[in-house]
mmCIF file of C-alpha atoms in Angstrom:
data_model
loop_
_atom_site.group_PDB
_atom_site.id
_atom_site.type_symbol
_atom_site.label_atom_id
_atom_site.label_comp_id
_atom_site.label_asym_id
_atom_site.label_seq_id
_atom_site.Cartn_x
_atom_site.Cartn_y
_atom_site.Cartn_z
ATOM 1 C CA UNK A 1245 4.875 62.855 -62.770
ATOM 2 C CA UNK A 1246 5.650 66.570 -63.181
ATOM 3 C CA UNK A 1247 8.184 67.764 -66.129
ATOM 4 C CA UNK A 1248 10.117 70.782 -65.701
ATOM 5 C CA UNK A 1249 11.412 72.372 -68.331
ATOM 6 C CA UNK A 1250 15.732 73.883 -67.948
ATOM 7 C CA UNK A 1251 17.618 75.731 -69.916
ATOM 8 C CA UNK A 1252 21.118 73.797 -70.359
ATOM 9 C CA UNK A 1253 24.463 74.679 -71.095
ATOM 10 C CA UNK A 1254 24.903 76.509 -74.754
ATOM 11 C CA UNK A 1255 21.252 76.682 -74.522
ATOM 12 C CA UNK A 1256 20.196 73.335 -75.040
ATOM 13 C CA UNK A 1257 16.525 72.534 -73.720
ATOM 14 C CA UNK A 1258 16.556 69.548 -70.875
ATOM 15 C CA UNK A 1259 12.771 67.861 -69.702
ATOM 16 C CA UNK A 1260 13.474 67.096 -66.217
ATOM 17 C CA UNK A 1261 10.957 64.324 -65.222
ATOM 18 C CA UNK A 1262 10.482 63.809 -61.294
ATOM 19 C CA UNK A 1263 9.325 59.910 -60.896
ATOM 20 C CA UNK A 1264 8.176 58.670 -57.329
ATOM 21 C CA UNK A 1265 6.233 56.761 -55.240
ATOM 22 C CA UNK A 1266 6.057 53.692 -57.266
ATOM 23 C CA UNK A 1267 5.516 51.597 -54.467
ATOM 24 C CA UNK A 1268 6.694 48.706 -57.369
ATOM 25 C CA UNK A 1269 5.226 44.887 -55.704
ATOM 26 C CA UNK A 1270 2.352 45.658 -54.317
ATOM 27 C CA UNK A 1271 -1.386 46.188 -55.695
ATOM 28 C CA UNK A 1272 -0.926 50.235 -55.047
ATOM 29 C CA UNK A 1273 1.673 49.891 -57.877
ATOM 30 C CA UNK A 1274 0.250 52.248 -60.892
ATOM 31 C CA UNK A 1275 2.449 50.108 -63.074
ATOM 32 C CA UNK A 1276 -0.038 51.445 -66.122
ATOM 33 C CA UNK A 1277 0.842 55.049 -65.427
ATOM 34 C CA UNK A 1278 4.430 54.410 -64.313
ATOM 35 C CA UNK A 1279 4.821 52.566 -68.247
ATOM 36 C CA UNK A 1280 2.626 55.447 -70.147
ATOM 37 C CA UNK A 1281 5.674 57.610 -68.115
ATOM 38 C CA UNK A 1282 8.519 55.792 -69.028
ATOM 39 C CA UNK A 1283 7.135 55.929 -72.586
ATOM 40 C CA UNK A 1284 7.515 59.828 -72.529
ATOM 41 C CA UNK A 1285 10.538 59.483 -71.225
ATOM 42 C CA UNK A 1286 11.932 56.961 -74.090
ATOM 43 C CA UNK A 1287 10.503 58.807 -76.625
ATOM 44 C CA UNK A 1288 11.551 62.551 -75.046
ATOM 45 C CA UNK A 1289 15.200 63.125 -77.087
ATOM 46 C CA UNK A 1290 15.172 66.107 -74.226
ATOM 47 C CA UNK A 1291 14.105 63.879 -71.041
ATOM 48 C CA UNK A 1292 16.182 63.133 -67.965
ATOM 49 C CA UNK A 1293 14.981 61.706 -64.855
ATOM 50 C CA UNK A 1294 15.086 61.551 -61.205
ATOM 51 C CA UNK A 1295 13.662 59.200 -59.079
ATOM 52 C CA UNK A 1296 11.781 60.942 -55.957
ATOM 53 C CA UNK A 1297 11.873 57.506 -53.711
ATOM 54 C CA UNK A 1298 9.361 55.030 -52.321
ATOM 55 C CA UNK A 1299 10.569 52.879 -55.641
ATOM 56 C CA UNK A 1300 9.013 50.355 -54.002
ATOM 57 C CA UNK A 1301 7.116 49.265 -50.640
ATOM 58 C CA UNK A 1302 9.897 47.384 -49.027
ATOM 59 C CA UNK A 1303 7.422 46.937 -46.164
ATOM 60 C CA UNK A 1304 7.816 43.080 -44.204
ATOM 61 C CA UNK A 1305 5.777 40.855 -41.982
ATOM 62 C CA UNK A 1306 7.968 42.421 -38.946
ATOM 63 C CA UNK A 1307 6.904 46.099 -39.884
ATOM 64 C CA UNK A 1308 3.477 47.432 -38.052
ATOM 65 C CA UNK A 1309 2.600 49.189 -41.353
ATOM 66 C CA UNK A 1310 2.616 45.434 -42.671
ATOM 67 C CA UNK A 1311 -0.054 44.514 -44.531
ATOM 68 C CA UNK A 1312 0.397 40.657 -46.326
ATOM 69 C CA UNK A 1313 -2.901 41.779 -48.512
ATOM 70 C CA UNK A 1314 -1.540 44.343 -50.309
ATOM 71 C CA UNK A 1315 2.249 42.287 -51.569
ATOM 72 C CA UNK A 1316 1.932 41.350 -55.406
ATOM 73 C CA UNK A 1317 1.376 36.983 -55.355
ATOM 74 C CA UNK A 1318 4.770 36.990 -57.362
ATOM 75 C CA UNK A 1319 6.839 37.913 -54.633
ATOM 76 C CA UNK A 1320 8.253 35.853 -52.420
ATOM 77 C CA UNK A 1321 7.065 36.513 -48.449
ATOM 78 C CA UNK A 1322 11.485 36.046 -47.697
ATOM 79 C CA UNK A 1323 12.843 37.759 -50.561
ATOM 80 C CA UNK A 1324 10.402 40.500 -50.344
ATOM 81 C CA UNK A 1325 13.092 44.006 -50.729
ATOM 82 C CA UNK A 1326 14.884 42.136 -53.618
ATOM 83 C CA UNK A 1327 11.891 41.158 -55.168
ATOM 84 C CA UNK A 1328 10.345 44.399 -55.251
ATOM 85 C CA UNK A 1329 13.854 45.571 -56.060
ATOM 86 C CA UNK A 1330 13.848 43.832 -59.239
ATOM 87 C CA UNK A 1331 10.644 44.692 -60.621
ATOM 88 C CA UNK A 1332 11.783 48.030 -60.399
ATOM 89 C CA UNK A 1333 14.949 47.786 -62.164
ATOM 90 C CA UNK A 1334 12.993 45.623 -64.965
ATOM 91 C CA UNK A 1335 10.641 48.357 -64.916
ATOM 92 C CA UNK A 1336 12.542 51.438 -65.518
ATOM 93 C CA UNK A 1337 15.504 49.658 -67.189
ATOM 94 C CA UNK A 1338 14.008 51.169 -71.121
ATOM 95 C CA UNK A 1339 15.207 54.843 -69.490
ATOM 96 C CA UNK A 1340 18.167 53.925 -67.023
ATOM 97 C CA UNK A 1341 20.798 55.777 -69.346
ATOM 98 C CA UNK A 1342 18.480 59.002 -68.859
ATOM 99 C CA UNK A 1343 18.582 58.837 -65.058
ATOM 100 C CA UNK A 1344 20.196 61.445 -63.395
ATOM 101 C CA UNK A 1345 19.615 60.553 -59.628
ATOM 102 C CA UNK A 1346 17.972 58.235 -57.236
ATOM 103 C CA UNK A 1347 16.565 59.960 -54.250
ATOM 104 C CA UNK A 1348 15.897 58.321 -50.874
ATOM 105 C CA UNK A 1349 12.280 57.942 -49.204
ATOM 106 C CA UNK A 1350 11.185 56.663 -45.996
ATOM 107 C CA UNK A 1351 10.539 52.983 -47.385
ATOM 108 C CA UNK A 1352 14.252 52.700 -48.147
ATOM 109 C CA UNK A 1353 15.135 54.344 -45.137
ATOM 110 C CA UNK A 1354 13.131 51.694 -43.059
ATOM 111 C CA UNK A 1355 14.482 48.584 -44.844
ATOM 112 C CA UNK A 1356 18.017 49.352 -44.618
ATOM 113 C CA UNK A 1357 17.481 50.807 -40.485
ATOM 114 C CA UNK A 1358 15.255 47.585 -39.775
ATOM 115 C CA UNK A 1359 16.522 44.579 -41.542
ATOM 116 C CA UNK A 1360 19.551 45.947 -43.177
ATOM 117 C CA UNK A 1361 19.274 45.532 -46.435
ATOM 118 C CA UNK A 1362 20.695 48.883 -48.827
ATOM 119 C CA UNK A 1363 18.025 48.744 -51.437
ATOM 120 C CA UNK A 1364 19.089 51.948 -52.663
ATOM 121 C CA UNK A 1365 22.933 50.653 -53.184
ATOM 122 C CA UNK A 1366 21.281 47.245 -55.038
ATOM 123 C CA UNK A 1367 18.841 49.503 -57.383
ATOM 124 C CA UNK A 1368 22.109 52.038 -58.090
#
């Protein structure tokens, strides 16, 4: 996580926090470090946050990059996007009203070109 520090309008201090690669569902998840994070962020009366993308692995048994090993045992092998999708939102829902953008990665890229499915629209 990296926090930049902006100087606001009438000279108000903002903490910018840039969150990404979450990779949320799957056992490469640092959903330790992602909560210690989203603690700052709660507790920050300065913090905003963007979200850099790769929320979450979004990667299926049709991909080449698929690996069944590495998907979390609570989600489900044909709900997988919307699965993953809601951990996320569960995750980061303390700090959603300090959000100031959700950025695309490749992940979401993939799953909406592949199997069509806007994760970015359903997390928004």
């Amino acid at each position: 996580m990296k926090v930049v520090k902006l100087a606001a309008p009438c000279d108000s201090e903002v903490h910018l926090y840039l969150v990404g690669d979450e990779h949320a569902g799957t056992k490469y998840h640092a959903e330790k470090e992602l909560a210690k994070s989203i603690k700052r962020i709660q507790h920050d009366p300065f913090a905003r946050w963007i979200g850099m993308g790769d929320k979450c692995d979004f990667i299926t048994p049709s991909d080449p990059r698929w690996d069944g090993g590495s998907i979390c045992s609570w989600v489900h092998p044909d709900n997988i996007a919307l699965d993953q999708c809601d951990c996320y939102c569960d995750a980061l829902a303390p700090i959603a009203d300090k959000c100031d953008g959700l950025l695309w990665g490749n992940h979401e890229y993939e799953i909406r070109k592949h199997c069509h499915v806007d994760v970015q629209k359903y997390i928004c």
